[in-house]
Coordinates of N, CA and C in Angstrom, one line a residue:
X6 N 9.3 14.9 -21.6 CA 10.0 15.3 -20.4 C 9.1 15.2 -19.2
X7 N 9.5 14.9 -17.9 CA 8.5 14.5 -16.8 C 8.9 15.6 -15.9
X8 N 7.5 16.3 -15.8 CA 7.9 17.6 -14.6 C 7.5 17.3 -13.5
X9 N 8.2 17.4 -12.3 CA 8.3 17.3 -11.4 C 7.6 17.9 -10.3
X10 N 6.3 17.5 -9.6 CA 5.6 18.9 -8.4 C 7.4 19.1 -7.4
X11 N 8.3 18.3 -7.3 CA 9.5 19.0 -6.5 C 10.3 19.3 -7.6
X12 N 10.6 20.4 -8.4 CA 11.5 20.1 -9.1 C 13.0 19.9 -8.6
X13 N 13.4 19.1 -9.2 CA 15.3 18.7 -9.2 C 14.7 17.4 -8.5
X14 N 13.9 17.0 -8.0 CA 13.7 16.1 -6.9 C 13.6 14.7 -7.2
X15 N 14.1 13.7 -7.5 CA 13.8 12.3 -7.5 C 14.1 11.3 -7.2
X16 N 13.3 10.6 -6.1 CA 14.2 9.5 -5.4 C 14.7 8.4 -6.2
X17 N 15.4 7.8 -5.2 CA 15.9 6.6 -5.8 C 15.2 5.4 -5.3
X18 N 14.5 4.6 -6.0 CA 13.7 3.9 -5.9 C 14.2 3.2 -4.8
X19 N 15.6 2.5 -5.2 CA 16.2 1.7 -4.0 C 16.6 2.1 -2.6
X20 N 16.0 3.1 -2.5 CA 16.3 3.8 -1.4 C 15.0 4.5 -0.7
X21 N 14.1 3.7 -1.3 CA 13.1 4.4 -0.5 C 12.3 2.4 -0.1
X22 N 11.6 3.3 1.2 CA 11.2 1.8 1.7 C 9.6 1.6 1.7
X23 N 9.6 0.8 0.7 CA 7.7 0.5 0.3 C 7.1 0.0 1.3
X24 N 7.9 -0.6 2.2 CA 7.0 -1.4 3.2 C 6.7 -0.3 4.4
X25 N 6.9 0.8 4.5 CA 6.8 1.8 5.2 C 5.6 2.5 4.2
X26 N 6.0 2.7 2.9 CA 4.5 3.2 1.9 C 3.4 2.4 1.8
X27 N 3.6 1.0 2.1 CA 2.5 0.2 1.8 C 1.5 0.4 3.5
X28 N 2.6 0.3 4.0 CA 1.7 0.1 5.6 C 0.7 2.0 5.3
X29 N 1.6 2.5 5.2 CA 0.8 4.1 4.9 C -0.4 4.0 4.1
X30 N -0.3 3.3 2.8 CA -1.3 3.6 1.6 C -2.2 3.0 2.7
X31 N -2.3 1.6 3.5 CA -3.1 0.8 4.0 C -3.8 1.2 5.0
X32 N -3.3 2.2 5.9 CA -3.9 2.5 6.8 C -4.9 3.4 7.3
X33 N -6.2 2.5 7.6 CA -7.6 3.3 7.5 C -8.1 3.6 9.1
X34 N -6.8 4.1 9.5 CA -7.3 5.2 10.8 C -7.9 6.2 10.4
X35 N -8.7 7.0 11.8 CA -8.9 8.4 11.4 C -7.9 9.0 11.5
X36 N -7.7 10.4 11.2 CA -6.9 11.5 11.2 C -6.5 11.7 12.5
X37 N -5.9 11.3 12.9 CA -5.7 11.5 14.5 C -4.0 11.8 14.3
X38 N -3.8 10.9 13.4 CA -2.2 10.9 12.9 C -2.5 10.3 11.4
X39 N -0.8 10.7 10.7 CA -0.9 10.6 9.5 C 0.7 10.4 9.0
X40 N 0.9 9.8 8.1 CA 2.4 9.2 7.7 C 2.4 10.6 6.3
X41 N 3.7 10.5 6.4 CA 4.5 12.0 5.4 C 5.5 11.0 5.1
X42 N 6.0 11.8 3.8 CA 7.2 11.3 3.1 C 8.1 12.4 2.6
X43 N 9.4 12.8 3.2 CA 10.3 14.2 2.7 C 10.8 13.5 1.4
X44 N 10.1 14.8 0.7 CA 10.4 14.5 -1.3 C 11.6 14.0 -1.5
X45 N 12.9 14.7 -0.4 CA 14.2 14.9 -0.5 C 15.1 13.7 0.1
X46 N 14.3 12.8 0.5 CA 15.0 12.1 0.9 C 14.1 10.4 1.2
X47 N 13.3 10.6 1.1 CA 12.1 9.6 0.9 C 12.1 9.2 2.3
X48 N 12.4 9.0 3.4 CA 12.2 9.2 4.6 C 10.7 9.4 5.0
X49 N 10.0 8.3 5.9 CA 8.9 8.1 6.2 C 8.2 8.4 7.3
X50 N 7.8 9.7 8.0 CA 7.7 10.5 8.8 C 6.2 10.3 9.7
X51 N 6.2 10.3 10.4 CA 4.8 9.7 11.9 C 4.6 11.5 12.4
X52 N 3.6 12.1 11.5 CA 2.8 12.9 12.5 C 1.5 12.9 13.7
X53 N 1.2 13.5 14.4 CA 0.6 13.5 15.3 C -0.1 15.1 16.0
X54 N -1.2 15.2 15.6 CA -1.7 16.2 16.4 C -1.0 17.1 17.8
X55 N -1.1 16.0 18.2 CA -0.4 16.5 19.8 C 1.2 16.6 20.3
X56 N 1.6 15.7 19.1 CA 2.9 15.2 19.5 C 3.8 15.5 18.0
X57 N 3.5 16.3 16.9 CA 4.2 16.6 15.8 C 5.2 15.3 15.0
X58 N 6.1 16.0 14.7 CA 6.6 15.1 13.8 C 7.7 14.5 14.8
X59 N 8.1 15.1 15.5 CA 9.5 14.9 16.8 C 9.5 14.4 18.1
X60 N 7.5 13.8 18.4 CA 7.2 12.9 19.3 C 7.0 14.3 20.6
X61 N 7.4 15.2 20.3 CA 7.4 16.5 21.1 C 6.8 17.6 21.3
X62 N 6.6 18.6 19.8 CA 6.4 19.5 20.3 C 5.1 19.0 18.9
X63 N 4.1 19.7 19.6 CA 2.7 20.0 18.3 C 3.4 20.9 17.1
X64 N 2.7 20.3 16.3 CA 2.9 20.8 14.8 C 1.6 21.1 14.4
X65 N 1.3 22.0 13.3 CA 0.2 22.1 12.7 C 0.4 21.4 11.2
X66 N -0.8 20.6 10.8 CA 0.1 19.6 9.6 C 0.4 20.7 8.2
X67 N -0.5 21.7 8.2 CA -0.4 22.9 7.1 C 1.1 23.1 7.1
X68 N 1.8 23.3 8.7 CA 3.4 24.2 8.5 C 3.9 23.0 8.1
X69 N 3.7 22.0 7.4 CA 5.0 21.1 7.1 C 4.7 20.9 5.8
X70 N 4.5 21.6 4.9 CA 4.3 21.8 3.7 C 5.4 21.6 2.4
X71 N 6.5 21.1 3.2 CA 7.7 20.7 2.6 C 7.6 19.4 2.6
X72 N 7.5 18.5 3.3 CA 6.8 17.4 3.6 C 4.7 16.9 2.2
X73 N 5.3 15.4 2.0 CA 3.8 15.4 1.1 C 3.2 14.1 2.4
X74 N 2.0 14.2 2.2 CA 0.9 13.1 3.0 C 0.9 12.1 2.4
X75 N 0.7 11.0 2.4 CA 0.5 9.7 2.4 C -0.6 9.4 2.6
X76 N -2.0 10.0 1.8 CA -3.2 9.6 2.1 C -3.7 8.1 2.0
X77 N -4.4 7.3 3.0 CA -5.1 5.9 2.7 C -5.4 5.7 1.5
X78 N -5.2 4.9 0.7 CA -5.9 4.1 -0.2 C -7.4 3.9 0.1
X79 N -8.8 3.8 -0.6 CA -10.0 3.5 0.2 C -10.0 1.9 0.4
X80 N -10.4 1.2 1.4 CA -10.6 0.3 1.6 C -10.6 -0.8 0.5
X81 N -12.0 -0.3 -0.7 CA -12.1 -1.1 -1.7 C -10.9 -1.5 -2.4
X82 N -9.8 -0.9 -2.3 CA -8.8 -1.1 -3.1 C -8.4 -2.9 -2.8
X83 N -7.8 -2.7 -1.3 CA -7.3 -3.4 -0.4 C -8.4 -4.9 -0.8
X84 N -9.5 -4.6 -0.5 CA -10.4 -5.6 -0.8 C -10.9 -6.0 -2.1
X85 N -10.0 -5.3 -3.2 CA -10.5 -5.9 -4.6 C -9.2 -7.1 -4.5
X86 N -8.2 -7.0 -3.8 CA -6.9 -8.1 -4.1 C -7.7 -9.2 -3.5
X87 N -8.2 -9.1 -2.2 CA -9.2 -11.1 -1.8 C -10.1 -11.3 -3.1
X88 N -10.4 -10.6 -3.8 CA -11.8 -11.1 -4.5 C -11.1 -11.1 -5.7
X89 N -10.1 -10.5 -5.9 CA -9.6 -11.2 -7.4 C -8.6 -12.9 -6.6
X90 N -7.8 -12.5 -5.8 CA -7.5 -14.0 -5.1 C -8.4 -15.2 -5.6
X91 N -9.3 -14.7 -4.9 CA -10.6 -15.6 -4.7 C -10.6 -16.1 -6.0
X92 N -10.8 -15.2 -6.9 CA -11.9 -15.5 -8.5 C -10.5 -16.2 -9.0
X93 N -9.4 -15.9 -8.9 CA -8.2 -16.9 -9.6 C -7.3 -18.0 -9.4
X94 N -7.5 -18.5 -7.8 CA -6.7 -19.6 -7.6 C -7.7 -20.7 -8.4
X95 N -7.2 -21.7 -8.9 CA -7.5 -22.6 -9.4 C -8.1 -24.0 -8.1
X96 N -8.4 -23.9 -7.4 CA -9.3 -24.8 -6.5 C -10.6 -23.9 -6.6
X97 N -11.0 -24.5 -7.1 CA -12.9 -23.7 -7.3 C -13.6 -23.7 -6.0
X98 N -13.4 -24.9 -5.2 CA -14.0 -24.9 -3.4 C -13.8 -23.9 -3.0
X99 N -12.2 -23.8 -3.1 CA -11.4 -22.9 -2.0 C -12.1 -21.5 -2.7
X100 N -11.9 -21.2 -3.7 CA -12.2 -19.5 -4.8 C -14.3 -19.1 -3.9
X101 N -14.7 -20.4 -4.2 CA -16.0 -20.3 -3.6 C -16.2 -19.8 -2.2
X102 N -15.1 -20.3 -1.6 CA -15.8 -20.5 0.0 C -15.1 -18.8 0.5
X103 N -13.5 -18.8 0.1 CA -13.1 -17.3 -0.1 C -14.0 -15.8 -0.2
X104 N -14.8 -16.2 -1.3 CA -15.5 -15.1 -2.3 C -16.9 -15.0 -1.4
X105 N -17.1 -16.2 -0.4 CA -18.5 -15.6 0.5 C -18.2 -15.3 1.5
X106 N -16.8 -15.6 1.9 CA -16.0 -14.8 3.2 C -16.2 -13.4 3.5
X107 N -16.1 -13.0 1.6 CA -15.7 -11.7 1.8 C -17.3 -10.8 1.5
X108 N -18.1 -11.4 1.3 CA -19.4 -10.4 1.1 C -19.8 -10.5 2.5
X109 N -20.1 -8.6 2.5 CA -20.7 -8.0 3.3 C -19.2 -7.4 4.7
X110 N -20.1 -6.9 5.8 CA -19.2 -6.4 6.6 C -18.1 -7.8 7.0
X111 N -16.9 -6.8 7.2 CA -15.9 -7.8 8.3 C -15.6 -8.8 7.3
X112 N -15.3 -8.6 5.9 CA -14.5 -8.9 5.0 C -13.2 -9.5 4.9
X113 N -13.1 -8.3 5.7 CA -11.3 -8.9 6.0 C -10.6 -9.8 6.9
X114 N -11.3 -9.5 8.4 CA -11.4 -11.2 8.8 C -11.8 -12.3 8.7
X115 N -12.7 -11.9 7.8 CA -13.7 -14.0 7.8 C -12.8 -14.3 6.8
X116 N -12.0 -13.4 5.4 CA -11.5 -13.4 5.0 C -10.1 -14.6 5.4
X117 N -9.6 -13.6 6.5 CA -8.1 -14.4 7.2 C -8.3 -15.6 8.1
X118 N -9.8 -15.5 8.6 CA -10.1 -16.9 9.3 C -10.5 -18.1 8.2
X119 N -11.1 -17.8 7.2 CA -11.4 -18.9 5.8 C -10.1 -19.2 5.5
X120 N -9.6 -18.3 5.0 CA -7.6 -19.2 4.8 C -6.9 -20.1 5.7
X121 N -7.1 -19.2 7.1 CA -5.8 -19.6 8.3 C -6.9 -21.6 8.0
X122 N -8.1 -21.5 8.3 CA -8.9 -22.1 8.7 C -8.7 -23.7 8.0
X123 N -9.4 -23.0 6.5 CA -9.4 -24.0 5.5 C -8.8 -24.2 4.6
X124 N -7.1 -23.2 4.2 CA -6.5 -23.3 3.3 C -5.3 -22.8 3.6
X125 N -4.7 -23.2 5.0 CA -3.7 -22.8 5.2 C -2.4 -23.1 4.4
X126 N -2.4 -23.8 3.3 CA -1.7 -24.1 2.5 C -1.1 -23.2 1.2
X127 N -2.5 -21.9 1.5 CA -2.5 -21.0 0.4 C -1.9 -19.5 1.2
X128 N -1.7 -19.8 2.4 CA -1.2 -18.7 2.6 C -0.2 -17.7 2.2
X129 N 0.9 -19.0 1.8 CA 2.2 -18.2 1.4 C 1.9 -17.5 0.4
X130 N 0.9 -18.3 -0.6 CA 0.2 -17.7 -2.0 C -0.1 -16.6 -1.3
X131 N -1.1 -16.5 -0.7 CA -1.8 -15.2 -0.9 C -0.7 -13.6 -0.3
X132 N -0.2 -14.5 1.0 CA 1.2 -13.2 1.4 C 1.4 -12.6 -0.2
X133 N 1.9 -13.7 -0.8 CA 2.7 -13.4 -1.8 C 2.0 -12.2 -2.8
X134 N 0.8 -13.0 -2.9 CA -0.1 -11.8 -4.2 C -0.3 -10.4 -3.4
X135 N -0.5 -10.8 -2.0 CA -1.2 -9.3 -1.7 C 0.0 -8.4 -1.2
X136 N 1.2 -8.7 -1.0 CA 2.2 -8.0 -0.6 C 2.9 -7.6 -2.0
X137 N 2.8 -8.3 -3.3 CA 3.4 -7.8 -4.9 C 2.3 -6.8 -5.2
X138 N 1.0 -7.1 -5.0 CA 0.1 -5.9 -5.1 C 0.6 -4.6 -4.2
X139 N 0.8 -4.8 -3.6 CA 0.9 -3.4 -2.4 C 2.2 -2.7 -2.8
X140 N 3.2 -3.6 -3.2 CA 4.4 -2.7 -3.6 C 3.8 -1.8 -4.9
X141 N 3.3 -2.7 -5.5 CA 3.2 -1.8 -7.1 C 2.3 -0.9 -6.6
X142 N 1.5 -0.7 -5.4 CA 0.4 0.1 -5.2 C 1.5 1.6 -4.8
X143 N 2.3 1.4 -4.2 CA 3.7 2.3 -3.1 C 4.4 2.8 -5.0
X144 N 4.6 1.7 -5.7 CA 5.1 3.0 -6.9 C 4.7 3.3 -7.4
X145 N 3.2 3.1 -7.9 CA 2.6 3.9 -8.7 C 2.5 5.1 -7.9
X146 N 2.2 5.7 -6.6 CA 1.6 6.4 -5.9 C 3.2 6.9 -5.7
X147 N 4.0 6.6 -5.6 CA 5.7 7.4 -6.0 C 5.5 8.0 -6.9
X148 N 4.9 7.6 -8.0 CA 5.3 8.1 -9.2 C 4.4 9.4 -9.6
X149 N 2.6 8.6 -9.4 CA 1.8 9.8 -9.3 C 2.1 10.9 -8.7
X150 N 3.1 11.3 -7.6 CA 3.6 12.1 -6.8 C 4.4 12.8 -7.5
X151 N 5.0 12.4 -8.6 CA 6.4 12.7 -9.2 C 7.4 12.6 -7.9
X152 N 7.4 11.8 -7.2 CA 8.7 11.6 -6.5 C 9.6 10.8 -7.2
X153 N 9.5 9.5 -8.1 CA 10.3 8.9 -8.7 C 9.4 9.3 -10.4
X154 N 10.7 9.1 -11.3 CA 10.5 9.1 -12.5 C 9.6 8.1 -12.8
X155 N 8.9 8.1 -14.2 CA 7.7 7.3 -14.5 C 8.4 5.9 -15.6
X156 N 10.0 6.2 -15.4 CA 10.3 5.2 -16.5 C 10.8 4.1 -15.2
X157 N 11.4 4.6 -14.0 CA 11.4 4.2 -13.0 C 10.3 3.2 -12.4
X158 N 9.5 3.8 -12.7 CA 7.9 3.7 -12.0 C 7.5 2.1 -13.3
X159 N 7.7 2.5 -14.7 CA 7.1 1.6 -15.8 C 8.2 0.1 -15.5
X160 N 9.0 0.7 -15.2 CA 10.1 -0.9 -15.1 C 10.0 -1.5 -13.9
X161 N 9.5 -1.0 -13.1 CA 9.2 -1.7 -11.4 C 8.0 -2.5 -11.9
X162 N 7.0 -2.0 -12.5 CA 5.9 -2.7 -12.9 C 5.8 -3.6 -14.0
X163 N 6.4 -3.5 -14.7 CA 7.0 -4.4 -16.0 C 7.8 -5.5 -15.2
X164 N 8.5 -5.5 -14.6 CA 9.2 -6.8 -13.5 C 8.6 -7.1 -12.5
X165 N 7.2 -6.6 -12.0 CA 6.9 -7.3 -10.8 C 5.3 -7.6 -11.1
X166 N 5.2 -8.1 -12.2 CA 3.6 -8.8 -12.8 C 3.0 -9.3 -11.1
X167 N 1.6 -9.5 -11.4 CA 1.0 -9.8 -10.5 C 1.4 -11.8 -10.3
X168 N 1.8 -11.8 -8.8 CA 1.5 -13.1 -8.6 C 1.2 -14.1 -9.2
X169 N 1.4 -15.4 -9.3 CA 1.0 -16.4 -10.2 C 0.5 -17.5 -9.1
X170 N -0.8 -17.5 -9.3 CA -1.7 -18.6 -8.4 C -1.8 -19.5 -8.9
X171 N -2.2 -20.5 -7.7 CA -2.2 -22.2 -8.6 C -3.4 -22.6 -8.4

């Protein structure tokens, strides 16, 4: 039996919008603001220090405690998808020249400039891998939540295998 931190509470997968959780898991602002998710409705919520949840009046983030956070993912995460990229498309130049893009700072752009640059052909590929990564990243982190069921959670991932590179 799967208990619930809301109990009675479980979204419906199809009704909640990953690309609103993915942009959240991704986002390595500071705390100035912070994305929420209502258990009860999966609804993807923009807090703000000064400006609360209603663009209006200040909130303190403790009183919204009916409401869960949407903490960042750490960076490494985000940057383990270029370096497995890297290590798996099958052009060894391209995997090479990728994989020294990304050592050291500013990873992520030399990163997007090595593609746009010299392998614009791989782009769609990579949209592709790092946007199927990010969904599965939005239901695991559903599920860890107990916002959706985990059999929910096992069949999104059982049908959405990682990308197939060439």
């Amino acid at each position: 039996m799967i208990r619930s931190v809301y109990p009675g509470l479980v979204l419906d997968l199809g009704h909640v919008d990953l690309e609103e959780i993915v942009g959240a898991l991704a986002d390595q602002s500071a705390y100035e603001y912070r994305w929420l998710i209502d258990p009860h409705t999966g609804e993807i919520i923009f807090w703000t220090a000064d400006t609360g949840i209603d663009g209006q009046n200040p909130v303190d983030l403790d009183e919204l405690d009916h409401l869960v956070c949407i903490d960042p993912l750490p960076s490494h995460v985000w940057y383990q998808d270029m370096a497995d990229f890297a290590d798996k498309i099958s052009d060894d130049a391209a995997g090479r020249r990728l994989a020294r893009a990304i050592d050291g700072r500013g990873a992520f752009g030399r990163f997007k400039a090595e593609l746009h640059a010299g392998y614009p052909h791989l782009i769609p590929t990579w949209h592709a891998f790092r946007d199927n990564r990010a969904h599965r990243r939005a239901v695991e982190w559903l599920a860890d939540q107990s916002l959706i069921d985990q059999g929910t959670a096992s069949h999104y991932l059982a049908t959405h295998p990682d990308t197939e590179l060439p």
